[in-house]
Short mmCIF file of C-alpha atoms and ligand atoms in Angstrom, two decimals:
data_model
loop_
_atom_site.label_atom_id
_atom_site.label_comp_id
_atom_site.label_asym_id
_atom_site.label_seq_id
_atom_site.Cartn_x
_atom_site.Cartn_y
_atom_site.Cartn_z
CA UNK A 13 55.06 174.92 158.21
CA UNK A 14 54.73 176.30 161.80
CA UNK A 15 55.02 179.50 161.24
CA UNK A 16 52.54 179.72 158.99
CA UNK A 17 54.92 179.12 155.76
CA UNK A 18 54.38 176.87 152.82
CA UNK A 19 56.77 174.96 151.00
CA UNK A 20 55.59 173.49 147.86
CA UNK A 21 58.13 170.05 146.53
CA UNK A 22 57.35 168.16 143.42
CA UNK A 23 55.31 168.41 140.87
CA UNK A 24 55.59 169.63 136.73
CA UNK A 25 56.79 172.68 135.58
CA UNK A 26 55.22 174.23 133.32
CA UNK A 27 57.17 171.60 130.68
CA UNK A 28 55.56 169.21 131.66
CA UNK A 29 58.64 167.33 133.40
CA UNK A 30 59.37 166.65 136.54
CA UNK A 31 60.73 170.31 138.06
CA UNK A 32 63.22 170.21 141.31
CA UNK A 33 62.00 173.38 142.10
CA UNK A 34 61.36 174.36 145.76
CA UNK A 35 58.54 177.36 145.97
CA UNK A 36 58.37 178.95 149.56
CA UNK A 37 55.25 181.39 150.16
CA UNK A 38 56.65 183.60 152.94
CA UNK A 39 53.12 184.04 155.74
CA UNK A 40 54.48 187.29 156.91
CA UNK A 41 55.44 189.05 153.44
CA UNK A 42 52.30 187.54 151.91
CA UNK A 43 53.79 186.51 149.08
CA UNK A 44 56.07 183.83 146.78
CA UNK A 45 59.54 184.59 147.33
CA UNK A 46 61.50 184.51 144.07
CA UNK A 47 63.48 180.88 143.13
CA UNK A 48 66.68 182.53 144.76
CA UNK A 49 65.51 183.35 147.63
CA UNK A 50 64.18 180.24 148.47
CA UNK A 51 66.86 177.16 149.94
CA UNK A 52 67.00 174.78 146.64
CA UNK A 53 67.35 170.97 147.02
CA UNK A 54 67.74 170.44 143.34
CA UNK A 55 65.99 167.90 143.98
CA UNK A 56 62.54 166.00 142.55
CA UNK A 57 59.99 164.93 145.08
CA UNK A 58 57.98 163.35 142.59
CA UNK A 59 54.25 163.62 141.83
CA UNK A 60 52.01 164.62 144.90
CA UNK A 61 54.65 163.40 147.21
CA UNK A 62 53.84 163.02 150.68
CA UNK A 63 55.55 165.96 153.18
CA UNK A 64 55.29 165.63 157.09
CA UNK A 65 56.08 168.02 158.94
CA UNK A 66 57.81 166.98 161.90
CA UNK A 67 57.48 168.49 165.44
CA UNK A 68 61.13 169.54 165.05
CA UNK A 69 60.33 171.83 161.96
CA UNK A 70 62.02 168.87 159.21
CA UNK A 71 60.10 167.29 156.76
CA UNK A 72 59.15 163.47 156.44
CA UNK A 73 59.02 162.30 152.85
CA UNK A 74 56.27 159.23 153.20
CA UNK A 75 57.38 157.43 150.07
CA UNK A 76 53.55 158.19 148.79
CA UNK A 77 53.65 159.53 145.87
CA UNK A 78 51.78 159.19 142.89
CA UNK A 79 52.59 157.49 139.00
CA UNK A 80 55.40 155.10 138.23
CA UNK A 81 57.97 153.97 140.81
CA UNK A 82 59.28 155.02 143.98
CA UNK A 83 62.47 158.08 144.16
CA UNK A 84 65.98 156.69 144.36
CA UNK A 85 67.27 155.09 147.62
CA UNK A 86 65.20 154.02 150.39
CA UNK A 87 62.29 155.84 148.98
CA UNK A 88 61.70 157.62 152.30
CA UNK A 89 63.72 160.32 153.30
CA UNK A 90 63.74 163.62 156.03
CA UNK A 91 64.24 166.98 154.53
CA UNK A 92 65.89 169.76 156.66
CA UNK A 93 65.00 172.65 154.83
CA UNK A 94 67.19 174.48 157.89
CA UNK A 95 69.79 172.56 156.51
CA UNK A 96 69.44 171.67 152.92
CA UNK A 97 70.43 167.95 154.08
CA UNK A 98 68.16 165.09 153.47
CA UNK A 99 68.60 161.53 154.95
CA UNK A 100 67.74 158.52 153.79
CA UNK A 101 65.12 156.55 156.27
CA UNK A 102 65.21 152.77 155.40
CA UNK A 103 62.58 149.93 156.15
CA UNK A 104 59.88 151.40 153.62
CA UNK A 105 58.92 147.86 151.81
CA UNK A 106 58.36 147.39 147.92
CA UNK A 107 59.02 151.27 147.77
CA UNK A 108 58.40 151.23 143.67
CA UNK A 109 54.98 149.98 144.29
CA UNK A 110 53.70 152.51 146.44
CA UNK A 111 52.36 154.38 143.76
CA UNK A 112 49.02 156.37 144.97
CA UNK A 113 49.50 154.52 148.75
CA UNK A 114 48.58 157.30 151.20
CA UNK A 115 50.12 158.14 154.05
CA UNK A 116 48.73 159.38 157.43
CA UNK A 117 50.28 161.21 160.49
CA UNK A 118 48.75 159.00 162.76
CA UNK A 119 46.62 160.42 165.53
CA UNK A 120 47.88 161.92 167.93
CA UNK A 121 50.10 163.83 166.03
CA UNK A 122 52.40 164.25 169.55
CA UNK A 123 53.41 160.55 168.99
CA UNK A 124 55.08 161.52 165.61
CA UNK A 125 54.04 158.06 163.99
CA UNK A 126 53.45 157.74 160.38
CA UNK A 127 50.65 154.86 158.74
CA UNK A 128 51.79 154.67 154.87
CA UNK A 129 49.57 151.97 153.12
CA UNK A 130 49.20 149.96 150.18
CA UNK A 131 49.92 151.48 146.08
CA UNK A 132 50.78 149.42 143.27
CA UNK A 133 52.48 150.99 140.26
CA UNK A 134 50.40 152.99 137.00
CA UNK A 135 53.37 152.56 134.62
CA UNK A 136 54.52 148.55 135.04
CA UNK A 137 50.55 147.53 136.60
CA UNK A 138 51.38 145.13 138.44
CA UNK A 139 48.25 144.35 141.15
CA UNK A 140 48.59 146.66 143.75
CA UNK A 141 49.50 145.60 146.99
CA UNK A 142 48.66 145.37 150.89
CA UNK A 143 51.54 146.26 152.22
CA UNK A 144 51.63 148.68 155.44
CA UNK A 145 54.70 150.16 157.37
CA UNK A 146 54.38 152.30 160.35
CA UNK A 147 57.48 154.58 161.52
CA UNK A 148 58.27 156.43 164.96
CA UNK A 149 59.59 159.83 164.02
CA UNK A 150 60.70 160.03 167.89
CA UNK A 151 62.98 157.50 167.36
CA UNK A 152 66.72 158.70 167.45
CA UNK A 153 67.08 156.96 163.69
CA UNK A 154 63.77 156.74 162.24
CA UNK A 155 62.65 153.72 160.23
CA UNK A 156 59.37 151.90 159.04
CA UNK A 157 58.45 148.55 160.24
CA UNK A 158 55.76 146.45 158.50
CA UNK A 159 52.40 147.25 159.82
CA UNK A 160 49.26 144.55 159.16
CA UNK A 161 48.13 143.95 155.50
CA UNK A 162 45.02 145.84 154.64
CA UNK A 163 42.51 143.64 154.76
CA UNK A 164 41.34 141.85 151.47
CA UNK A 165 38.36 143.05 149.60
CA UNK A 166 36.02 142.48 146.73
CA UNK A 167 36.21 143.20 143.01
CA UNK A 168 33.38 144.07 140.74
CA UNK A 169 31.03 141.22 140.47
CA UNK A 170 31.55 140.24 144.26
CA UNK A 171 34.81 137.89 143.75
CA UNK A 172 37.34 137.92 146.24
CA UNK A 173 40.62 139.13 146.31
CA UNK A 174 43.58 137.07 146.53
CA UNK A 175 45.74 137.08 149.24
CA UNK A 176 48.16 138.66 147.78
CA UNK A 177 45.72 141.51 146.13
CA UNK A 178 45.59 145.30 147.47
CA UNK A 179 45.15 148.40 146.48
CA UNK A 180 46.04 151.94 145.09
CA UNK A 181 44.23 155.06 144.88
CA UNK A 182 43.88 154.43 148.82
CA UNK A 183 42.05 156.79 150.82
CA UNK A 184 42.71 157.08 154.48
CA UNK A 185 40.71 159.65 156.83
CA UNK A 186 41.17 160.57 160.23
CA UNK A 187 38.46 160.13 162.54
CA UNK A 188 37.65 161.89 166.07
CA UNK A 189 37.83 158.97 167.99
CA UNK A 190 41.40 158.68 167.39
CA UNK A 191 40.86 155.82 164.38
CA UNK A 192 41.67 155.93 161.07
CA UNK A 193 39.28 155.09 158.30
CA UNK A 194 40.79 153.42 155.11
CA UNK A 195 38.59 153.07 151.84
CA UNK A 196 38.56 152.95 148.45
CA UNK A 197 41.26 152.07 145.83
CA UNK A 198 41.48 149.58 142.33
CA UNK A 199 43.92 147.05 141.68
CA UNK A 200 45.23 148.53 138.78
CA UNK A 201 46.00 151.70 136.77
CA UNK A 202 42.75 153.22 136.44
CA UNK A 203 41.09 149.96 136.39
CA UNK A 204 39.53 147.14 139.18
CA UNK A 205 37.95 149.03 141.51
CA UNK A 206 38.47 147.34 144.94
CA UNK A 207 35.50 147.36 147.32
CA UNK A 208 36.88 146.98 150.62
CA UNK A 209 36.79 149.40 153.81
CA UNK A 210 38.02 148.98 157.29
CA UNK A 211 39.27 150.99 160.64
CA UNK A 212 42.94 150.74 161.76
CA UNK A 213 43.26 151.66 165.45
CA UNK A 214 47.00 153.09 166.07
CA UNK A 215 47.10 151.82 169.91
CA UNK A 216 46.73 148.37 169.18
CA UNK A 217 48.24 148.69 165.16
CA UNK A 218 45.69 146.11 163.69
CA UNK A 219 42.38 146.66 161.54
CA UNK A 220 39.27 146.40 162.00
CA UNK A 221 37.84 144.85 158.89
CA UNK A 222 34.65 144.62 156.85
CA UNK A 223 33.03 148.48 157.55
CA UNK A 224 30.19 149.18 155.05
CA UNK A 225 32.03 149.62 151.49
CA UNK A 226 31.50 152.18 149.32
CA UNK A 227 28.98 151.23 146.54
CA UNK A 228 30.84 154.04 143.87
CA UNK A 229 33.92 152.63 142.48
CA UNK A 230 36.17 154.67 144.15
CA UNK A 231 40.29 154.81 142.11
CA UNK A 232 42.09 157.45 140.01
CA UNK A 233 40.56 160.79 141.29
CA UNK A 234 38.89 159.69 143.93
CA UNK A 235 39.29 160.79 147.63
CA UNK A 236 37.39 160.71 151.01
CA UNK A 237 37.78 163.99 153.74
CA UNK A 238 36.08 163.63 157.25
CA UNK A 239 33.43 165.96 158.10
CA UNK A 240 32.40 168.49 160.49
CA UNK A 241 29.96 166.20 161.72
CA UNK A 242 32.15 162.67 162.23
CA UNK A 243 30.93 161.44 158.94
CA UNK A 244 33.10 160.97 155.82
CA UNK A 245 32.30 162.01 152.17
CA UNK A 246 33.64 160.29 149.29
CA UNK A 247 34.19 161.41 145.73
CA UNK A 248 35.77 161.07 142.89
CA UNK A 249 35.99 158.37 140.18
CA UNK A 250 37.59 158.73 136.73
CA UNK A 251 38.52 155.43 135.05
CA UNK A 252 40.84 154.54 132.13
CA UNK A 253 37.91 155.35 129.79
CA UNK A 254 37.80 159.03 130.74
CA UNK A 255 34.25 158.95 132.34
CA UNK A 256 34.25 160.94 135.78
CA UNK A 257 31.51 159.44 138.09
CA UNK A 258 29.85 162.62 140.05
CA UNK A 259 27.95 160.48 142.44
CA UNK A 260 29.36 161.71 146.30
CA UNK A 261 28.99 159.09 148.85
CA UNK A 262 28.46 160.02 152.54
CA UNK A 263 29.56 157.21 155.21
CA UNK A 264 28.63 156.85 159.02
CA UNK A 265 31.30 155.52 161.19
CA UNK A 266 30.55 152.82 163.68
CA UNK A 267 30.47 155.27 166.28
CA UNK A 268 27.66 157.19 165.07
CA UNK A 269 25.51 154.12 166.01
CA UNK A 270 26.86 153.64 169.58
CA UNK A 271 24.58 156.02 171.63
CA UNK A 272 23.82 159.50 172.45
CA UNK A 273 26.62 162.39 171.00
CA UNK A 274 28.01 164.79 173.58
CA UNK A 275 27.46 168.44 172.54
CA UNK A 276 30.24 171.23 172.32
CA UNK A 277 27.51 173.79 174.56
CA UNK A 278 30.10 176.67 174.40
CA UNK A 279 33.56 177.70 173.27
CA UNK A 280 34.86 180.69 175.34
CA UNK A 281 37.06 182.09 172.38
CA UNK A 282 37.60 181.09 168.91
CA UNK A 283 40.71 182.23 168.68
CA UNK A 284 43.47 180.30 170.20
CA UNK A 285 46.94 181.26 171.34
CA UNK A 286 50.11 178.31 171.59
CA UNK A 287 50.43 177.18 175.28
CA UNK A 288 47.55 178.44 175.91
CA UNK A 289 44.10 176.54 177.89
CA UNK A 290 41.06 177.32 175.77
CA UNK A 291 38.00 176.50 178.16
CA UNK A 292 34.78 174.90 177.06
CA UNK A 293 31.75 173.12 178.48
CA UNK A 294 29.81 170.28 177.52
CA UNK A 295 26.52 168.72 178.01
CA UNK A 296 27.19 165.08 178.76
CA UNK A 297 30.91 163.50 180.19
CA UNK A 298 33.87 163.53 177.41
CA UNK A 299 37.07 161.59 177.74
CA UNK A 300 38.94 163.31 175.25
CA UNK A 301 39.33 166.40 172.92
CA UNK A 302 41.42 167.26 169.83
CA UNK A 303 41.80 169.60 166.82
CA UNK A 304 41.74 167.77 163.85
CA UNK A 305 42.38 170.23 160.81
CA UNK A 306 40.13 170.21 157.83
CA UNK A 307 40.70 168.49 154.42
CA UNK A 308 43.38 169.96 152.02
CA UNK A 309 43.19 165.83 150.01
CA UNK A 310 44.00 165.08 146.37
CA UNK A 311 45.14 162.03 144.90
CA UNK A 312 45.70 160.02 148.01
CA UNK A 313 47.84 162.93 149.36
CA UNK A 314 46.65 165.18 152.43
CA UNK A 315 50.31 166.27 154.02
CA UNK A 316 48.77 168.75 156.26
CA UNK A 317 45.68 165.72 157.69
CA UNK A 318 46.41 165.14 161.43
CA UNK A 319 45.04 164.78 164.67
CA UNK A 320 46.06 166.97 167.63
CA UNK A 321 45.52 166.05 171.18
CA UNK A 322 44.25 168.62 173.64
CA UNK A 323 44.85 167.30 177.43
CA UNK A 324 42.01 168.07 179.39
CA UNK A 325 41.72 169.60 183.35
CA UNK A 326 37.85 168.54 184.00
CA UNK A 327 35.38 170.16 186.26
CA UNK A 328 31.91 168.85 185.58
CA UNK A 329 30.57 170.24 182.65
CA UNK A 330 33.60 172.91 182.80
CA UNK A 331 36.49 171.18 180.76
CA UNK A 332 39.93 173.15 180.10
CA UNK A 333 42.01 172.09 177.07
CA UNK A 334 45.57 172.20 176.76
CA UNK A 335 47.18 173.61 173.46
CA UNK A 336 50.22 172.67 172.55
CA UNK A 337 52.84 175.50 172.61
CA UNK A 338 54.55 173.63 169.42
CA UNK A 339 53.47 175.17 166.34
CA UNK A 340 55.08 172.22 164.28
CA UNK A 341 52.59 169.88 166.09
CA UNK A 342 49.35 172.05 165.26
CA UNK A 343 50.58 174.40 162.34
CA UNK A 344 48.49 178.04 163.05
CA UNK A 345 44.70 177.88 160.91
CA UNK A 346 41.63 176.52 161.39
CA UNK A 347 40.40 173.42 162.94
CA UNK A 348 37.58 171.22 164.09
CA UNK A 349 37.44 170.96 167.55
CA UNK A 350 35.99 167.65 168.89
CA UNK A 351 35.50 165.82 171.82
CA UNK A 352 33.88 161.90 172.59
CA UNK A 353 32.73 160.36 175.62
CA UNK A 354 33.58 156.62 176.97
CA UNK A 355 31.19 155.20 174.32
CA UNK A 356 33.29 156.69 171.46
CA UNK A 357 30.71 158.91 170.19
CA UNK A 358 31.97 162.49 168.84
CA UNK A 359 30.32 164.92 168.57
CA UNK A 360 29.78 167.57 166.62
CA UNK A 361 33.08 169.78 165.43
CA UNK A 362 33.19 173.27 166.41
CA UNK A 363 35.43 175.29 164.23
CA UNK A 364 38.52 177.25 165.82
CA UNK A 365 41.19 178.73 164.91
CA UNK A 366 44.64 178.94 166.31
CA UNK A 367 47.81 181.16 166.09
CU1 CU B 29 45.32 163.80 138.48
#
């Protein structure tokens, strides 16, 4: 939450079923507040299910989730937890096959859009699909509209996918050139490993297909986190037959092959205030600058993944960035701070940390 809160939805109880419980850890009491002081829903969020937070403070429920079908209704919703109220958003297609889809706040997180893609369904395993929807939180009444298909892949032993043939156990990762990079996934429950990666550039809403694949199968358990460096690790594998596959795979964006990186020379202060300009220099001309926060991914679910844009006032080598004053954009905590020049090349991530 923006003020440093955390509101946990979903899950098991200690039963083993489903629990409508809503925990709230309280930032400035450091602790759990007890179930009656915290506003109840009554309501279950499902496995893993996909939170937003909103730069109003509310709560986008993706429709990601993970085993079985989608919730009741539209399966996509906004939570108030001001309020207690939660609204129905409609447009989210096949919402009882989004099972382990992931979701992304798309960057930057100041345009409020949301990227949910593909899922298929453990419990009825059908073949997951490649369905994408993209919704504008800004809109006055939100609601998805279809997005591209992800693009087809390969199965084990090099045959193609059919056209109608996606996947679940998607990963999606956040890059610092404002891209998103989609891998991994199966066709079915724990089974069918898809091999099939690709970009997805939120200006222009289409894919870039065909990036290197991953050669580890890559479905239940598996999930990819960018790091510090603009490269993306993968891990995770743990098929129907209970095996877990500890191989980690480490991929290089296009970008990384484009020409020299621009180097982060100095950060003035690591600590940054809301509304505040943080000044830094660089070595080589940048064209942009964001805080994108680290990996908190399991199960196709990273809530808290986004990109935040930091407006720039440049003076050579002497570059001033803009922080939001909107803690609901950038929640307070660490981030990597990165900026790329005109050839798309990031650099290295400094870490920072605000509020
Ligand atoms: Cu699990």
């Amino acid at each position: 939450m923006g003020n440093g809160d955390v509101i946990s939805l979903g899950g098991l109880g200690e039963d083993a079923k489903g629990t409508a419980f809503t925990e709230y850890f309280k930032s400035s009491e450091n602790r759990w507040l007890a179930w009656n002081e915290v506003k109840q829903s009554w309501k279950w969020w499902g496995l893993y299910p996909t939170m937003v937070l909103m730069q109003d403070g509310r709560l986008f429920y993706t429709g990601s989730h993970t085993f079985g079908a989608g919730l009741p209704g539209t399966g996509a919703s906004i939570y108030d937890y001001a309020s207690g109220s939660i609204t129905d958003v409609p447009g989210l297609q096949d919402k009882d096959y989004r099972d382990q889809s992931m979701s992304v706040l798309l960057p930057p997180a100041q345009d409020q859009r949301v990227l949910t893609l593909g899922g298929g369904n453990g419990h009825t395993n059908v073949d997951a699909g490649r369905l994408t929807d993209i919704i504008d939180l800004k809109a006055a009444s939100p609601k998805y509209v279809a997005g591209p298909p992800i693009p087809q892949g390969t199965l084990t032993g090099g045959a193609a996918q059919s056209s109608k043939q996606g996947k679940m156990y998607v990963s999606a990762v956040l890059l610092p050139d404002g891209t998103v990079f989609e891998t991994g996934g199966a066709l079915h429950n724990r089974a069918d490993p898809v091999f099939e990666a690709s970009i997805f550039d939120p200006i222009s809403n289409t894919f870039r297909p065909r990036m290197a694949t991953d050669p580890v199968p890559r479905s239940y358990h598996s999930s990819a986190f960018l790091l510090p460096d603009g490269r993306v690790m993968a891990i995770g594998e743990n098929p129907g037959n209970g095996t877990f596959d500890n191989r980690i795979s480490v991929y290089s964006p296009p970008y990384l092959f484009q020409g020299a990186r621009p180097q982060i020379t100095s950060v003035a202060a690591t600590n940054w205030g809301y509304g505040s300009t943080q000044q830094i220099t660089v070595n080589s001309p940048v064209v942009r600058a964001s805080l994108i926060r680290p990996a908190a991914v399991t199960h196709s679910s990273d809530p808290n993944q986004r990109f935040v844009e930091l407006p720039m006032t440049v003076s050579g080598n002497n570059i001033g960035l803009n922080v939001t004053s909107n803690p609901n954009i950038a929640p307070p905590g660490w981030y990597m701070l990165f900026v790329h020049g005109a050839n798309g090349v990031p650099s290295i991530a400094k870490w920072v940390k605000l509020g």
